[in-house]
Amino acid sequence: MTARRLAAVWLTALAAGIIVAFSEVRTAQGLSVVALLAVLWGLNALLGARLGQGSMVYVDTAMALSSVVLFSSTVVVSSFLVGAGAGILLNGRDQSSLGYRLAQVARKSILVLAVAPLGALVRGQASGQLDTLSLQAALVGLGLLYAIADLLTDALAESVRNRTSVADEFIRLARPVVAIYMGHVSTGAVIVLLFPTMGYVGLVAMMALVLMMQNSFNLLLRIRTAYHETVSALVLAAEMQTPSESGHAKRVADLATAVGRRLGFRSSELERLGYAALLHDIGRIGTESDGDAAQQSHAQVGADIVEQIPFVSSAAPIVRAHELDAEVLFGMADSNIAVAALLVKVASRLDCMLRSAPDIKPAELLESEVFSDMRQGAAGSRILRQFVQVSDDWTPECIRPSCEES
Amino acid sequence: MSLRVKVYFGFLVGALALLLLVFPWPEFPWSAWPAILLLMILSVLAESMAFDLPVGGTVSLTFALYIAGLLYAGPLPAAAMTVVGAVPPQDFRDHKPIFRMAFNVVMLSLSMLVAGALFTTLGGVPLVSTDSGAPLVPSMAIPFVVAVLAMNLLNTALFSLVVALSSGVSILSVWRDQNLAAYLISFTVLALLGFGMAQLINVAGWSGAALMVVPFAVARQTFQVYRQLSDTYSETIRSFVAAIEAKDTYTRGHSERVAQYTHIIASEMGFKGRSVERIVYAALLHDVGKIGVRRGLLTKPTALTSAEFDEVRMHPEDGCKILGSVEFLQDIVPIVRAHHERVDGGGYPDGIGGLDIPYEARMLAVADAYDAMTSSRPYRAALARDAALSELESVAGSQLDAELVAALVSGLSQESTEAVQ
């Protein structure tokens, strides 16, 4: 509710302030242009994408690119503050604090102001003798510049908030939205190219396409999250039968994917690894048996189950392989599956050891003879080093079973 | 292939040939070949990327491209585009019958030619023969809008006619299934995009059109993946729950059967689409809290002690806790929580009664009770269907909602008469 109230105050104060301050906006035409742009900025911000871990990415390159080229910076920034400001403050899916959202608005308005002179330069050239192909290249270039600056500063803000490295945040934020950014850049260029003949109709039509694109993307993110949360919840439910196991799968998944990310897994590989780690014990859950023979078969049983489940079935080979000896895995041809299986193996063993001996440091455990089989191959040693790094960054409590309950 | 369909096809081919020969078409703009070729390639690609709108029917992005072709290059090039675009490569890959592919080509190009004839008659001039870069003449608006409407309506009409002829469904019922408002919105957006694309080729050449393809492709691709994922979501839950249940003889298949019975009740009560889906999710997951109950308790052949019984009675709440972490399933949490409530208020965990119990939870309770009665338990054998149904009727009004019990009874009897037939 506070966000709503703040947004209302924000809107009225800004709109009034802008009208008083700029004579350019005070004419009927100026006002209607600002109002139209503000509506588009606002809709665009309301359809911002919520990535994993709750970060919101407000992709607005199409609006930024086209408006800085077509309109004066006064019009652009005032419409941005009114529209995007209200949109970001009102976005119900954004779970960050009001302060962080205000900082987002400030960051983006500075960015828009910074590219405005470049936009004016392109505008000057466009009315002059720039041929259409060079104009298109200039527009795409300017759009890419804005997109990269936007992502970089966003990653900077996130890295300050989450105390992580800027590069990691940049990759995490950029990876899922690259296609959306490309769509924005080219639509922004199209809007500029169409403006002389189609005017505001073209602007609105192209923005409708962008909004459609963002809406589909949000639906996609939503269903992906739904899958992940559902599978995690069901695994947690299955673990409740043996309380000592509770949370094991999730911790293994967190640890294995953190290491996988450092080893340069692509996002589809990371997703598959995550599901394999979550489901690696699904063949054992609910059955009380131990010993080597049973271990081998639980991986088999688990893989057979995972194979039956659409969406996660690609994780089955990893589940099947995770109980093979490290030596066998070192020699396996399909290296990504083998590496993923090794990650699950190490993470699972580490979590079990930490549960039985909570006072040992993870790094010590990783260097002890518990993992001597892993040091037989170069790949294994490399993986262990990454585990040591990750568990250094990690507050030890987070891999301990106790933190799941709190 | 029935005779009626063949006659219809012959009629369409005749109309197409007649129109082609008789109408005074504007000349084919050969000089604009790069743009026309690009549009053709794009329409093949876009058709092989056709996607179903939630409104029903495939309004593919090719429609926007055809419109762009008509406005930019004129009726004949646009008709050539429809010929290419109507047979996407995957039709060959899937070995679709040649006759059906020919049918698609004829229907689509006939619609385009009729639209083009209207466009030309009303004074529309393709952009390629006007001064490039000149602002739009408002008089172009009427021929454009008329042509777009005609193209779309005619194609839909021709298509629903062939569906009606070959399936025997009345043409009215084919049309009734369309959601008009949503259809108009998507249609307007696509027409506007086609308009923009024609303009863009006119001012920026073929590279401008290439720019426009990116957002198209991204929007389509994301939507496609979304559709696939949402279609397999219930399948995923299903197989997951089945895998967990499979270890226990007494619960094996329970959730799946309860989902079926709940589906029967919901359809009897006139639920459709999304709301049925929601109830089915709830039914599939209603016992997810029971997975956590100690294994021994559920299969115990003797009566439970009161402490053990309390443990079992926790399962709706446990289920809520588990599902509470899934944002997508928030709306089924109250249903799962209340599936052991009784209409007379004697159930658990909250002891609410009557209308305070969510409607869907009352449906679920009926389905759950019926499946419990018709499957065997350690302490008793399964009841036969008729015995179970009369048992259900005896608790209607006290444990279960009487109206919903009646719905299950009538739904099941309908189903068995259908099975006999």
CSV table of C-alpha atoms in Angstrom, one decimal, chain A residues 231 268-280 299 302-322 337 340-341 344:
chain,number,residue,atom,x,y,z
A,231,VAL,CA,9.8,-30.2,-8.1
A,268,SER,CA,20.6,-25.2,-20.0
A,269,GLU,CA,23.3,-27.4,-18.5
A,270,LEU,CA,23.0,-25.7,-15.2
A,271,GLU,CA,19.3,-26.3,-15.2
A,272,ARG,CA,19.7,-30.0,-16.0
A,273,LEU,CA,22.4,-30.2,-13.3
A,274,GLY,CA,20.1,-28.6,-10.8
A,275,TYR,CA,17.3,-31.0,-11.5
A,276,ALA,CA,19.6,-34.0,-11.4
A,277,ALA,CA,21.0,-32.9,-8.0
A,278,LEU,CA,17.5,-32.4,-6.6
A,279,LEU,CA,16.4,-35.8,-7.8
A,280,HIS,CA,19.6,-37.8,-7.3
A,299,ALA,CA,20.6,-44.5,-9.0
A,302,GLY,CA,15.9,-43.0,-9.7
A,303,ALA,CA,17.0,-42.5,-13.3
A,304,ASP,CA,14.1,-44.7,-14.4
A,305,ILE,CA,11.7,-42.5,-12.5
A,306,VAL,CA,13.2,-39.2,-13.7
A,307,GLU,CA,13.0,-40.5,-17.3
A,308,GLN,CA,9.3,-40.8,-16.9
A,309,ILE,CA,8.8,-37.2,-15.8
A,310,PRO,CA,8.5,-34.7,-18.7
A,311,PHE,CA,10.7,-31.6,-18.4
A,312,VAL,CA,13.2,-33.1,-16.1
A,313,SER,CA,13.8,-36.3,-18.1
A,314,SER,CA,17.0,-34.9,-19.6
A,315,ALA,CA,18.5,-35.1,-16.1
A,316,ALA,CA,18.1,-38.9,-16.0
A,317,PRO,CA,21.6,-39.8,-17.4
A,318,ILE,CA,23.2,-37.7,-14.6
A,319,VAL,CA,21.1,-39.4,-12.0
A,320,ARG,CA,22.0,-42.8,-13.4
A,321,ALA,CA,25.7,-41.9,-13.5
A,322,HIS,CA,26.1,-40.2,-10.1
A,337,ILE,CA,27.1,-35.6,-18.1
A,340,ALA,CA,27.7,-33.1,-13.8
A,341,ALA,CA,27.6,-36.6,-12.2
A,344,VAL,CA,26.4,-34.3,-7.7
